[in-house]
PDB file of C-alpha atoms and ligand atoms in Angstrom:
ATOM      1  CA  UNK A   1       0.000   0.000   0.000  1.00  0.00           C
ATOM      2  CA  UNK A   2       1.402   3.346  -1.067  1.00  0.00           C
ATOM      3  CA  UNK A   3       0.864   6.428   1.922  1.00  0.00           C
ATOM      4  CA  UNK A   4       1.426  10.264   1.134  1.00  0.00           C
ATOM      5  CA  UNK A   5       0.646  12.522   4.116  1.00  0.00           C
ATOM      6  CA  UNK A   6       0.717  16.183   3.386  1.00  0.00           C
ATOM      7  CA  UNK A   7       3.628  15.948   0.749  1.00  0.00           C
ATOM      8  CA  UNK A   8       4.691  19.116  -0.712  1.00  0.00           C
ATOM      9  CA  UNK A   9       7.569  19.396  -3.510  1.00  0.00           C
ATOM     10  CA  UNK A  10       9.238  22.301  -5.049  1.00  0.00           C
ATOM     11  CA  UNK A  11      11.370  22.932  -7.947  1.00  0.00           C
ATOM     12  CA  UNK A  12      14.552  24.543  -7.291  1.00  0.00           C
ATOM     13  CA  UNK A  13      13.496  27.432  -9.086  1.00  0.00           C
ATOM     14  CA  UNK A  14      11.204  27.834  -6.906  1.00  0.00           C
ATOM     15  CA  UNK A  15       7.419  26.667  -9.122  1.00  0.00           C
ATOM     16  CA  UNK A  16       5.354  24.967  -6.442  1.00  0.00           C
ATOM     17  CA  UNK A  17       4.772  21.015  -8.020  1.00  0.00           C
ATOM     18  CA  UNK A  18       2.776  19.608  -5.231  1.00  0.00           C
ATOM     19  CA  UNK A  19       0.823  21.620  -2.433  1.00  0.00           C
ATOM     20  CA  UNK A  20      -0.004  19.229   0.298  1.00  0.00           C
ATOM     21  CA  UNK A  21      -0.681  15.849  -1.053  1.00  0.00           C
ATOM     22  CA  UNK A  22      -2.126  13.190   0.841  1.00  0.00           C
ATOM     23  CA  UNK A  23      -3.276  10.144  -1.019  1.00  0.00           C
ATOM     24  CA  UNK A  24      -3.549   6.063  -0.043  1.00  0.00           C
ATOM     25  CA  UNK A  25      -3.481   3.936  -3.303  1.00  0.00           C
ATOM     26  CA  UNK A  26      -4.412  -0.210  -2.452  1.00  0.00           C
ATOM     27  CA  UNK A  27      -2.464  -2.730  -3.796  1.00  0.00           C
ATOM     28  CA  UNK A  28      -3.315  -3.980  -6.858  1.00  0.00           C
ATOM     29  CA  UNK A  29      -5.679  -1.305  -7.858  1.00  0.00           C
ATOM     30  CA  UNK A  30      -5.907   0.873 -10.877  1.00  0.00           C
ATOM     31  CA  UNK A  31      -5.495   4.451 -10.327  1.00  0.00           C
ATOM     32  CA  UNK A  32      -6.407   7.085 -12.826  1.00  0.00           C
ATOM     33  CA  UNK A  33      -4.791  10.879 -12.786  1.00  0.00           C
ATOM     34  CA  UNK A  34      -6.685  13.459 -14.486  1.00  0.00           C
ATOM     35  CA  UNK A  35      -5.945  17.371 -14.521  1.00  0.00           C
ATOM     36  CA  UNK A  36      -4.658  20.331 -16.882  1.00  0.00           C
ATOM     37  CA  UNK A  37      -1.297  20.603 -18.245  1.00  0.00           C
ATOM     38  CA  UNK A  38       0.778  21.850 -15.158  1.00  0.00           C
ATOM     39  CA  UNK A  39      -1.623  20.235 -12.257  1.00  0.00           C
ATOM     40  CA  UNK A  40       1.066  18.137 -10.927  1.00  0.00           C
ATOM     41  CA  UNK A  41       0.540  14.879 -12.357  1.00  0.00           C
ATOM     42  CA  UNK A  42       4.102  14.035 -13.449  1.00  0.00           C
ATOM     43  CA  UNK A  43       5.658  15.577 -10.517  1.00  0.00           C
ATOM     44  CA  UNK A  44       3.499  13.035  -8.112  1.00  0.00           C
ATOM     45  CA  UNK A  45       4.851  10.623 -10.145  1.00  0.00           C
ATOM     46  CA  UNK A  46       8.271  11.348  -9.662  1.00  0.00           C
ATOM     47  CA  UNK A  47       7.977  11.650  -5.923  1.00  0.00           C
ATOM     48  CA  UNK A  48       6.368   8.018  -5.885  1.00  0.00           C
ATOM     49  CA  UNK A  49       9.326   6.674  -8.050  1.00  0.00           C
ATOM     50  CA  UNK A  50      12.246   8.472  -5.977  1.00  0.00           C
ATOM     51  CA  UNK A  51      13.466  11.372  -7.853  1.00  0.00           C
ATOM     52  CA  UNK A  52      11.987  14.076  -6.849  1.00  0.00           C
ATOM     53  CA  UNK A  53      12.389  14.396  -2.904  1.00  0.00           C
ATOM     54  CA  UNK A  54       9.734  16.559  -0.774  1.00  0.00           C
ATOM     55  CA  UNK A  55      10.818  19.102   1.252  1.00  0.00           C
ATOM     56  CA  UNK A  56       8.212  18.415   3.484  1.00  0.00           C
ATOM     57  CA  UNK A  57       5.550  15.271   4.372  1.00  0.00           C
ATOM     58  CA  UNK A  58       5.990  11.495   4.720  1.00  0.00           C
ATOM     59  CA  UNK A  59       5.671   8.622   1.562  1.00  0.00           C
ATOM     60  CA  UNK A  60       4.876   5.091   3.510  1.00  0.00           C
ATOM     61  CA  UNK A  61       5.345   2.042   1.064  1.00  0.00           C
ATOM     62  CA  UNK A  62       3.996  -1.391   2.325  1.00  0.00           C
ATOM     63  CA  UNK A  63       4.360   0.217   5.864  1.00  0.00           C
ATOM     64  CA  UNK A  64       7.566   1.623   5.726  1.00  0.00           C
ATOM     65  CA  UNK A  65       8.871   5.339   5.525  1.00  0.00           C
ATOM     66  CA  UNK A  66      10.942   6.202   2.826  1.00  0.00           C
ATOM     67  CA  UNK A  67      13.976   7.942   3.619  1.00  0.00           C
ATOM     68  CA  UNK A  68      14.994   9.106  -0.197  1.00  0.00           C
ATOM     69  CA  UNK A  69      18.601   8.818   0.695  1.00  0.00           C
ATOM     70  CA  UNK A  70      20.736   7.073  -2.414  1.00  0.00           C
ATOM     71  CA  UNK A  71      20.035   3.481  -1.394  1.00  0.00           C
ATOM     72  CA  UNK A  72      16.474   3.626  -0.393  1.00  0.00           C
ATOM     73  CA  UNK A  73      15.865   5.926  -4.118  1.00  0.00           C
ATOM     74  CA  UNK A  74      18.297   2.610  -5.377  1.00  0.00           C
ATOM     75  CA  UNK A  75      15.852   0.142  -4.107  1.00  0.00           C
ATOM     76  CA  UNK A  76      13.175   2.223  -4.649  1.00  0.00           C
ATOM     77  CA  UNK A  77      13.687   2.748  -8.474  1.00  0.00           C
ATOM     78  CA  UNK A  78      13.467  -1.305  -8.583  1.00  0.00           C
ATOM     79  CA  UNK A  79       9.892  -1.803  -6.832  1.00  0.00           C
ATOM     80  CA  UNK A  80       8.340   0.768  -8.615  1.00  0.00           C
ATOM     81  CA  UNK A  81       8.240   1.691 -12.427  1.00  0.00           C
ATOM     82  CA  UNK A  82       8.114   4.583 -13.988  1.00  0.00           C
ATOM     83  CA  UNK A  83       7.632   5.351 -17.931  1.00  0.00           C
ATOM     84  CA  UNK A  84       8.383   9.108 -17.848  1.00  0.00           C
ATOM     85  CA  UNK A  85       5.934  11.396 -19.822  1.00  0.00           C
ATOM     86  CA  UNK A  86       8.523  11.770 -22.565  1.00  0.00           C
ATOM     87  CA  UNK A  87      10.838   8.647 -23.615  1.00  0.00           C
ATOM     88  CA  UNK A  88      13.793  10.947 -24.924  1.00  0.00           C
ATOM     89  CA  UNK A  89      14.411  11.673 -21.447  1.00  0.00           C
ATOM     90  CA  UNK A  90      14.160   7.969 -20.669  1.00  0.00           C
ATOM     91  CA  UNK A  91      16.247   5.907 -23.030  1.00  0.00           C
ATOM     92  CA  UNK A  92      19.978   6.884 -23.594  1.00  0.00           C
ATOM     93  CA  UNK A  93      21.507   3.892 -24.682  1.00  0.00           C
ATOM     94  CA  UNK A  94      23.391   2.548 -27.529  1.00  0.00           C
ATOM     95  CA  UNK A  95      20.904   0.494 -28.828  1.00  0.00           C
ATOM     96  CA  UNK A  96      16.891  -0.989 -27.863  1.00  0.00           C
ATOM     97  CA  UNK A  97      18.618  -4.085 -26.377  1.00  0.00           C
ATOM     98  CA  UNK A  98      20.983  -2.279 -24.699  1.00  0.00           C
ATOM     99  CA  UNK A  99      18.308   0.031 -23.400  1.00  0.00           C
ATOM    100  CA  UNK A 100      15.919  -2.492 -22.196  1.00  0.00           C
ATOM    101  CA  UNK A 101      18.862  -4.559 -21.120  1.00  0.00           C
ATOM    102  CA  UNK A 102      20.027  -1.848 -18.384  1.00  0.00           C
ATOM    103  CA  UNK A 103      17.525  -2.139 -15.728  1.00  0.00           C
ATOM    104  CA  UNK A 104      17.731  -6.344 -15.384  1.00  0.00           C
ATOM    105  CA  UNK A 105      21.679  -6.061 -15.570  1.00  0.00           C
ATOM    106  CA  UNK A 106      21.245  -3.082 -12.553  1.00  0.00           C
ATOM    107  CA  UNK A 107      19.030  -6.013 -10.835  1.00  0.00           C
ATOM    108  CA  UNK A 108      22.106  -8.113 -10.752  1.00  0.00           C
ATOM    109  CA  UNK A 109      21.087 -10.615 -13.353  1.00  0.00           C
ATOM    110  CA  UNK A 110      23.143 -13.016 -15.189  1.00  0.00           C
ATOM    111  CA  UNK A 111      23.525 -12.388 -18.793  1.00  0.00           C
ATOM    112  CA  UNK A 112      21.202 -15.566 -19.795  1.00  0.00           C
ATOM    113  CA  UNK A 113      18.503 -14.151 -17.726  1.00  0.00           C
ATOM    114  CA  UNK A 114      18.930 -10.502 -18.799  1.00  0.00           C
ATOM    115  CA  UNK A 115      18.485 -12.037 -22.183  1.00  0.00           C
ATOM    116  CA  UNK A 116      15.347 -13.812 -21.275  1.00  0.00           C
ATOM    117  CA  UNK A 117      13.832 -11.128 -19.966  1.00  0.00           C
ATOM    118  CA  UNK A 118      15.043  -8.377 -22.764  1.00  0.00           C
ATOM    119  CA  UNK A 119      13.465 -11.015 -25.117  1.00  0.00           C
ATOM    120  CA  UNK A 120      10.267 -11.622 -23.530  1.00  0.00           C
ATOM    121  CA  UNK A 121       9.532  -7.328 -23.058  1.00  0.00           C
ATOM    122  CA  UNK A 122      10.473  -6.908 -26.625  1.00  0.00           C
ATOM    123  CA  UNK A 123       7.917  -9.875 -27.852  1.00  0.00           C
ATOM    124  CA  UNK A 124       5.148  -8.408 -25.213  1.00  0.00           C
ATOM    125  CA  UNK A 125       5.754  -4.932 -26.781  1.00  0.00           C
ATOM    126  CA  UNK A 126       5.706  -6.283 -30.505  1.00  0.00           C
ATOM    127  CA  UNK A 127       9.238  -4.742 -31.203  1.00  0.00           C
ATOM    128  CA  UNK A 128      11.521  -7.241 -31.750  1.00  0.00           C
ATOM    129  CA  UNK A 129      12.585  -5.985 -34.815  1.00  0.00           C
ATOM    130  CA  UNK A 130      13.552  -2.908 -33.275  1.00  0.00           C
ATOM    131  CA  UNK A 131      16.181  -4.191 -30.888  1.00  0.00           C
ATOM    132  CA  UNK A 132      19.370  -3.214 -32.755  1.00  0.00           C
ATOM    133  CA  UNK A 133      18.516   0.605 -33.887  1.00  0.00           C
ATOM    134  CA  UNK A 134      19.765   2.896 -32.073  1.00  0.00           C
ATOM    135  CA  UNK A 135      16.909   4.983 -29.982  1.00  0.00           C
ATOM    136  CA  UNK A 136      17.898   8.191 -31.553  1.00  0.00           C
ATOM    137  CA  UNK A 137      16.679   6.555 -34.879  1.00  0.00           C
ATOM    138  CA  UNK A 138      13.073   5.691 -33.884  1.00  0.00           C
ATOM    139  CA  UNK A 139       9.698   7.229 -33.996  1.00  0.00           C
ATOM    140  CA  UNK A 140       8.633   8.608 -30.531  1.00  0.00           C
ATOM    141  CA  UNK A 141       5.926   6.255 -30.075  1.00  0.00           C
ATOM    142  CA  UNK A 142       8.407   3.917 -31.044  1.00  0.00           C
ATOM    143  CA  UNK A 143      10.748   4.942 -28.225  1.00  0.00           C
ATOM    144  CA  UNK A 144       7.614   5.005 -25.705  1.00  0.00           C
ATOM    145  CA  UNK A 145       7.081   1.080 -26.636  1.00  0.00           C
ATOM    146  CA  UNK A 146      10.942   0.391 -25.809  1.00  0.00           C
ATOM    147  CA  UNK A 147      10.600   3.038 -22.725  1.00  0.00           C
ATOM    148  CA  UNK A 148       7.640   0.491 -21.710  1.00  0.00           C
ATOM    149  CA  UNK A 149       9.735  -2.387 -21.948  1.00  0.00           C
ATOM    150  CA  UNK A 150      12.665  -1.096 -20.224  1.00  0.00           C
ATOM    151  CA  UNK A 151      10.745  -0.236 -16.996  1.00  0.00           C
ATOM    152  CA  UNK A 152       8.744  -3.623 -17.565  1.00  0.00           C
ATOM    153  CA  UNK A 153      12.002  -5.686 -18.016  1.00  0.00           C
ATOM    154  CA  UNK A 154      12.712  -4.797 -14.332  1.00  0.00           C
ATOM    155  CA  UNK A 155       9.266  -6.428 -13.148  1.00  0.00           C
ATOM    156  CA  UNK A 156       8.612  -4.023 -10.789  1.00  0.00           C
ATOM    157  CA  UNK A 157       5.656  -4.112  -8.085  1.00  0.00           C
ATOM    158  CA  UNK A 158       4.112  -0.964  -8.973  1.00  0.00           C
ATOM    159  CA  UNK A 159       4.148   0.996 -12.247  1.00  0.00           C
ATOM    160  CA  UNK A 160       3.309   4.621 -13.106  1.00  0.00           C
ATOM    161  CA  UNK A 161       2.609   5.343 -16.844  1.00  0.00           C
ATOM    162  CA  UNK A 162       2.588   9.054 -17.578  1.00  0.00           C
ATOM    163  CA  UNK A 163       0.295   9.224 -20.753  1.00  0.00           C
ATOM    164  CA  UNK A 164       1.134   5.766 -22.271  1.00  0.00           C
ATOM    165  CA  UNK A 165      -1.108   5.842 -25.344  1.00  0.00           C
ATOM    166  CA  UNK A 166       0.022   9.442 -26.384  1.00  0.00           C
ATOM    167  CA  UNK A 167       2.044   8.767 -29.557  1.00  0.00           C
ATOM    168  CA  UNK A 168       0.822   5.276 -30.014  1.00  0.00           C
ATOM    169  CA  UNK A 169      -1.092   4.279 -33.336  1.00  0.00           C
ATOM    170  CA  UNK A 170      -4.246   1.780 -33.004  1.00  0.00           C
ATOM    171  CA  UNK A 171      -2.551  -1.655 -32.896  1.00  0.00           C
ATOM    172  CA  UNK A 172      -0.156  -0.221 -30.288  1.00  0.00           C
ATOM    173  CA  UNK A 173      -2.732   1.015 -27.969  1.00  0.00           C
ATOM    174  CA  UNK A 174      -4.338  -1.730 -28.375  1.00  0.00           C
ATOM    175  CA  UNK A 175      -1.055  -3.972 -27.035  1.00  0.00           C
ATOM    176  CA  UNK A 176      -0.555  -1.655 -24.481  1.00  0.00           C
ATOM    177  CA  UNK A 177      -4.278  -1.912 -22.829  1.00  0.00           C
ATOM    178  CA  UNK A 178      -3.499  -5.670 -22.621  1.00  0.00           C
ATOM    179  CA  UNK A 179      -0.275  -5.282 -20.803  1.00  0.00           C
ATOM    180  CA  UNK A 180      -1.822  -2.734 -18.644  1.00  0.00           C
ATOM    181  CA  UNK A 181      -4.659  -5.678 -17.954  1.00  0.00           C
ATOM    182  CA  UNK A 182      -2.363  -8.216 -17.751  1.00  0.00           C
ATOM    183  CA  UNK A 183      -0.325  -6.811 -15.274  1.00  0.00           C
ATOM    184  CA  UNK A 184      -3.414  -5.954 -12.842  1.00  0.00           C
ATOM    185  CA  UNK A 185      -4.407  -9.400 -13.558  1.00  0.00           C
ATOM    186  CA  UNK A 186      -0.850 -10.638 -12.048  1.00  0.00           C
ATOM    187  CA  UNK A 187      -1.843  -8.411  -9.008  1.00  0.00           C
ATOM    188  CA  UNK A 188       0.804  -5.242  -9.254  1.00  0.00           C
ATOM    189  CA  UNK A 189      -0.894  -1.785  -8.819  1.00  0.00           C
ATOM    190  CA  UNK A 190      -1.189   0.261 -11.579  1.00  0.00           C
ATOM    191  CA  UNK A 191      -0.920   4.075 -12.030  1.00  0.00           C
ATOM    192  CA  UNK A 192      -2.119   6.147 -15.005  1.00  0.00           C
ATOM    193  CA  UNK A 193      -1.761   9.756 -15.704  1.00  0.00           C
ATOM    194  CA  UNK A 194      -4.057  10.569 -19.204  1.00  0.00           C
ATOM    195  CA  UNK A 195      -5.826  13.192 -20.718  1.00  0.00           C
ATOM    196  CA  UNK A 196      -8.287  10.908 -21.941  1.00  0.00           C
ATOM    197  CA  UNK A 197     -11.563  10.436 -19.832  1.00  0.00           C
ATOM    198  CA  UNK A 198     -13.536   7.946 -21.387  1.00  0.00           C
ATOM    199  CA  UNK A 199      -9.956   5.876 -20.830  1.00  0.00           C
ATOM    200  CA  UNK A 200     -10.338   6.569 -16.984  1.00  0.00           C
ATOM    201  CA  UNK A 201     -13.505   6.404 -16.416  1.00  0.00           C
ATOM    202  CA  UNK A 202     -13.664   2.445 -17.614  1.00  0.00           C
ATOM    203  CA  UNK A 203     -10.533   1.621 -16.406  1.00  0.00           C
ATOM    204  CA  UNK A 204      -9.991   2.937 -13.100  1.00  0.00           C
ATOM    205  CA  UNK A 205     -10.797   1.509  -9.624  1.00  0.00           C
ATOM    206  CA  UNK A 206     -10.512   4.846  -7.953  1.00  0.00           C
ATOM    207  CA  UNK A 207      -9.616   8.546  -9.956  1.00  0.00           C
ATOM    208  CA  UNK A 208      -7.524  11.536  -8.359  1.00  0.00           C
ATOM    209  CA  UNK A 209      -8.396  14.812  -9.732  1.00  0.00           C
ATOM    210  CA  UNK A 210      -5.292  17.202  -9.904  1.00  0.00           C
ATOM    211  CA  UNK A 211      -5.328  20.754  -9.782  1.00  0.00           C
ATOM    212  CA  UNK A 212      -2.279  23.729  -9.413  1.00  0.00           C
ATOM    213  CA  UNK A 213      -0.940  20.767  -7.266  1.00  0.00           C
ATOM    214  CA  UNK A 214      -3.109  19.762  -4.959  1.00  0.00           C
ATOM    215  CA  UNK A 215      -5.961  16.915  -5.127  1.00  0.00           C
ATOM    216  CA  UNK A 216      -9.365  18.152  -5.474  1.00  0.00           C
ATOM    217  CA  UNK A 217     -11.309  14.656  -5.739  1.00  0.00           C
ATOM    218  CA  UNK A 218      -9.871  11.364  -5.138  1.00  0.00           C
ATOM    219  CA  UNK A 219     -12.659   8.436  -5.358  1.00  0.00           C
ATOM    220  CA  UNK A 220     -14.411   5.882  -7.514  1.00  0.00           C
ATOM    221  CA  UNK A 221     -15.194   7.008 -11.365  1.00  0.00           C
ATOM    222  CA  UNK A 222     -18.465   7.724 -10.906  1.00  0.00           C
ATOM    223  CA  UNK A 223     -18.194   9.876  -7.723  1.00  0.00           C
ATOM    224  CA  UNK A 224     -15.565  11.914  -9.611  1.00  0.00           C
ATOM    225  CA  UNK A 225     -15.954  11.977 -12.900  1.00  0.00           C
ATOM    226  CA  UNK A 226     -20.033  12.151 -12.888  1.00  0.00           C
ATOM    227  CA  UNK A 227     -19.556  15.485 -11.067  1.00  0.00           C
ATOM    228  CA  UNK A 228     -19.991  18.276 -13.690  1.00  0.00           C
ATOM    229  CA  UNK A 229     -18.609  21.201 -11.453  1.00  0.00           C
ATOM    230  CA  UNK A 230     -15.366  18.862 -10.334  1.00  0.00           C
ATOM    231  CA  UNK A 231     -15.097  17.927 -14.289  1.00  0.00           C
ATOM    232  CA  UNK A 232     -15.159  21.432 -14.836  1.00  0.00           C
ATOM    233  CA  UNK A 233     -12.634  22.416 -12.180  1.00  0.00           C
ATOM    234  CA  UNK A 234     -10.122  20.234 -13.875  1.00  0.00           C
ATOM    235  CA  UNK A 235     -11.230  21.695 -17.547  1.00  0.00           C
ATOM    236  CA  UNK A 236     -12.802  18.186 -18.788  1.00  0.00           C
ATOM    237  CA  UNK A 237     -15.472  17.055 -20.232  1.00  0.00           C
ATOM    238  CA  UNK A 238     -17.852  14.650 -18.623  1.00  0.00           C
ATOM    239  CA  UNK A 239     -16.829  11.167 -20.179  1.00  0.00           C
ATOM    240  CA  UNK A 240     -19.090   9.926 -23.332  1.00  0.00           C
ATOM    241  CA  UNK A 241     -20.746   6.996 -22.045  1.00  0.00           C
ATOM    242  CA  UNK A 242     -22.032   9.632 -18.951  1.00  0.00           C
ATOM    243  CA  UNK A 243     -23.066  12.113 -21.518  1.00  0.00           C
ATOM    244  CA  UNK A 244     -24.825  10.006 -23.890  1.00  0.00           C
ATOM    245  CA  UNK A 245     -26.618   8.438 -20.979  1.00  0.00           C
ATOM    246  CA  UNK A 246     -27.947  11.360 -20.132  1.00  0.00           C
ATOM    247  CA  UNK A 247     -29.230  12.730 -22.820  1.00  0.00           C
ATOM    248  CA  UNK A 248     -30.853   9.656 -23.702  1.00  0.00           C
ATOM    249  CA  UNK A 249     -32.783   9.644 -20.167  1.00  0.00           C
ATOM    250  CA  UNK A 250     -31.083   6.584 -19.111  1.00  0.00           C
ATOM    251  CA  UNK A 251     -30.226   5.771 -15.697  1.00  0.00           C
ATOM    252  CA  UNK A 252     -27.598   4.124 -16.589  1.00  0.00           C
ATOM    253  CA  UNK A 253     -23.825   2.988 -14.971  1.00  0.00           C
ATOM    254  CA  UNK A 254     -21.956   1.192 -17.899  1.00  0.00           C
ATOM    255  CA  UNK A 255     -18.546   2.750 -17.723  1.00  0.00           C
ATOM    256  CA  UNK A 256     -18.068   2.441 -21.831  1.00  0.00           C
ATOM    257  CA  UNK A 257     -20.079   3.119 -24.462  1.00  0.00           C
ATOM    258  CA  UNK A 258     -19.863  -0.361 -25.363  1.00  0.00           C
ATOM    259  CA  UNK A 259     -21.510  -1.974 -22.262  1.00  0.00           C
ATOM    260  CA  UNK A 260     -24.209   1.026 -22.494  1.00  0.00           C
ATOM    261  CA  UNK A 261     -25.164  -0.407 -26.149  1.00  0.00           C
ATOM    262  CA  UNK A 262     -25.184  -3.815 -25.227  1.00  0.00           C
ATOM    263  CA  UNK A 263     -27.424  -2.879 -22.587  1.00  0.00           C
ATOM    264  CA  UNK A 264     -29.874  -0.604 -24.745  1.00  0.00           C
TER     265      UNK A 264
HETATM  266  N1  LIG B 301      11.684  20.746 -14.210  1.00  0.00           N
HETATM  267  C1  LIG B 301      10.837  21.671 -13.755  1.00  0.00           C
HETATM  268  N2  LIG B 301      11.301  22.851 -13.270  1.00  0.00           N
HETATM  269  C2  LIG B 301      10.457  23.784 -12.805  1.00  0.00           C
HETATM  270  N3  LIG B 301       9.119  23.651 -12.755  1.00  0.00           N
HETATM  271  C3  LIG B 301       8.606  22.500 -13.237  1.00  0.00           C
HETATM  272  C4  LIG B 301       9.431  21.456 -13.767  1.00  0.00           C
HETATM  273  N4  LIG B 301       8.627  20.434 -14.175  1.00  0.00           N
HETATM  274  C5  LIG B 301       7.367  20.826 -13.904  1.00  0.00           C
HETATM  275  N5  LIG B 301       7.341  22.059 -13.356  1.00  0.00           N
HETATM  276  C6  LIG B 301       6.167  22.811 -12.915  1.00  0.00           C
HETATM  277  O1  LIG B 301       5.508  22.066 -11.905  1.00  0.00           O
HETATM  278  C7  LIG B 301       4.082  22.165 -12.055  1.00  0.00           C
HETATM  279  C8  LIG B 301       3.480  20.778 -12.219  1.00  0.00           C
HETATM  280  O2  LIG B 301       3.938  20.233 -13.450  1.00  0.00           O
HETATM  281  P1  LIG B 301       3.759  18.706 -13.875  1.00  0.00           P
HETATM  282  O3  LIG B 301       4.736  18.438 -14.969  1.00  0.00           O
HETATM  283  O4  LIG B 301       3.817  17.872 -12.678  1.00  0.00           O
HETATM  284  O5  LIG B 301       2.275  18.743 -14.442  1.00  0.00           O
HETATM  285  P2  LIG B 301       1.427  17.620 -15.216  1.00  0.00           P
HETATM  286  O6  LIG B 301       0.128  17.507 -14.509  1.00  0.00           O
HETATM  287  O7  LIG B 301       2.228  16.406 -15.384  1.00  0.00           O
HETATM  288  O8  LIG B 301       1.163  18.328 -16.622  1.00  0.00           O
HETATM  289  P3  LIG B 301       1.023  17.694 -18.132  1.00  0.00           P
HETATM  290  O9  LIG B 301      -0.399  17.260 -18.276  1.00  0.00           O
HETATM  291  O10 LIG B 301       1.353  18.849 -19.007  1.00  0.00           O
HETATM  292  O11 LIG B 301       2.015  16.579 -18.261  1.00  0.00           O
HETATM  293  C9  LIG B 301       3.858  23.099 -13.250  1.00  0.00           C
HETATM  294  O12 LIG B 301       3.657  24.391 -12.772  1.00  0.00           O
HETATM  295  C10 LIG B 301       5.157  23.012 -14.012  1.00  0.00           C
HETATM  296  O13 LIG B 301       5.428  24.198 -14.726  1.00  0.00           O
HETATM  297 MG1  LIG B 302       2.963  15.401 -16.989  1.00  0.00          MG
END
């Protein structure tokens, strides 16, 4: 279970990222993050992964306060994943393999099993043809798919996506909502940051709404993202499926437009 009691973080420039954050997040459970450009979203994300270090409030993992001195940011980096926002600032190898390769040889892995594993993230991913280029000479959504990989080579607990579909054609997507199920399904948590709320609102066990760095709602879909005036606060759009409910008089809780059809 991850903890966050009154966590505030500041850039050294002085922008305020997060204004006293408090949050629990289950394990196991599927957390959405919604809010404008700015609302803190990555930087959360970077305080639950180790890099960014509050100056003030306490993060509790599994029970256990996390100090963010070099070892405990170390282990840290290892239990939970995180596929940054933007995969240039991400991958900085030589090559895909090498890339994805990194994080099992940093586990301590021998080089048969760091070859398993760089194998079986490339095949889940669908870019085993990839593994030689250099990352310099890829699309971007082609470096987010290796960025994936990288960060899912190390098999970590817990795993933050900052917008994974942005960049990603349809077959892409499409692979990376099955990982995302699959690895719910093999019981790690998984957290989401998106711009997209018809995404959220089927996906998510619980959503946290961001705003100029502080959490405004943080509860199931439908207590958060039914809300007009909290959808508003956060500049968003109610999600389709709640819309077109709506205005077809239904009283209705399918959570995608799908299950509303099937149930019309
Ligand atoms: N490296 C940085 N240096 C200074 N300020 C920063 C830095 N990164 C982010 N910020 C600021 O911190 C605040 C929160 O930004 P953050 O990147 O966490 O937002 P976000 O919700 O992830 O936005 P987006 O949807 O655009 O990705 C913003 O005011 C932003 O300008
Ligand atoms: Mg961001």
């Amino acid at each position: 279970m991850i903890q966050l009691q009154n966590i505030k973080y500041s850039y050294p420039e002085g922008t305020i990222g997060l204004d006293d954050i408090s949050l629990e997040i289950e394990k196991g459970s599927k957390v959405a993050f919604l809010g404008e450009n700015g609302a803190g979203k990555s930087s959360l994300f970077l305080v639950l992964n180790g890099i960014h270090k509050p100056q003030k409030g306490k993060y509790v993992l599994d029970g256990k306060q996390f100090g963010f001195s070099t070892t405990e940011r170390k282990q840290m980096a290892h239990k939970v994943g995180y596929v940054f926002q933007d995969p240039d600032v991400q991958l900085f190898a030589a090559s895909v393999y090498e890339d994805v390769a990194f994080g099992p040889f940093n586990l301590g892995l021998d080089k048969k099993d760091i070859e398993i594993r760089v194998e079986k993230y490339l095949n889940l991913l669908s870019i085993q043809d990839l593994k030689d280029k250099a990352p310099h000479q890829l699309s971007y959504g082609q470096k987010k798919q290796v960025a994936v990989a990288g960060v899912l080579a190390m098999e970590p607990e817990i795993i933050l996506f900052d917008e994974p579909f942005a960049w990603l054609d349809n077959r892409h997507k499409h692979i990376m909502n099955e990982i995302i199920d699959d690895l719910n399904k093999q019981g790690k948590t998984v957290l989401i940051s998106t711009h997209n709320p018809d995404f959220a609102y089927e996906w998510a066990d619980n959503v946290v709404l961001m705003k100029e760095g502080r959490i405004i709602a943080s509860d199931s879909p439908v207590k958060t993202m039914c809300n007009k005036v909290l959808m508003q606060e956060i500049g968003m759009e109610l999600p389709l499926v709640v819309q077109l409910a709506k205005k077809l008089g239904l009283k209705n809780d399918s959570r995608s437009i799908q299950s509303l059809l099937w149930e019309m």
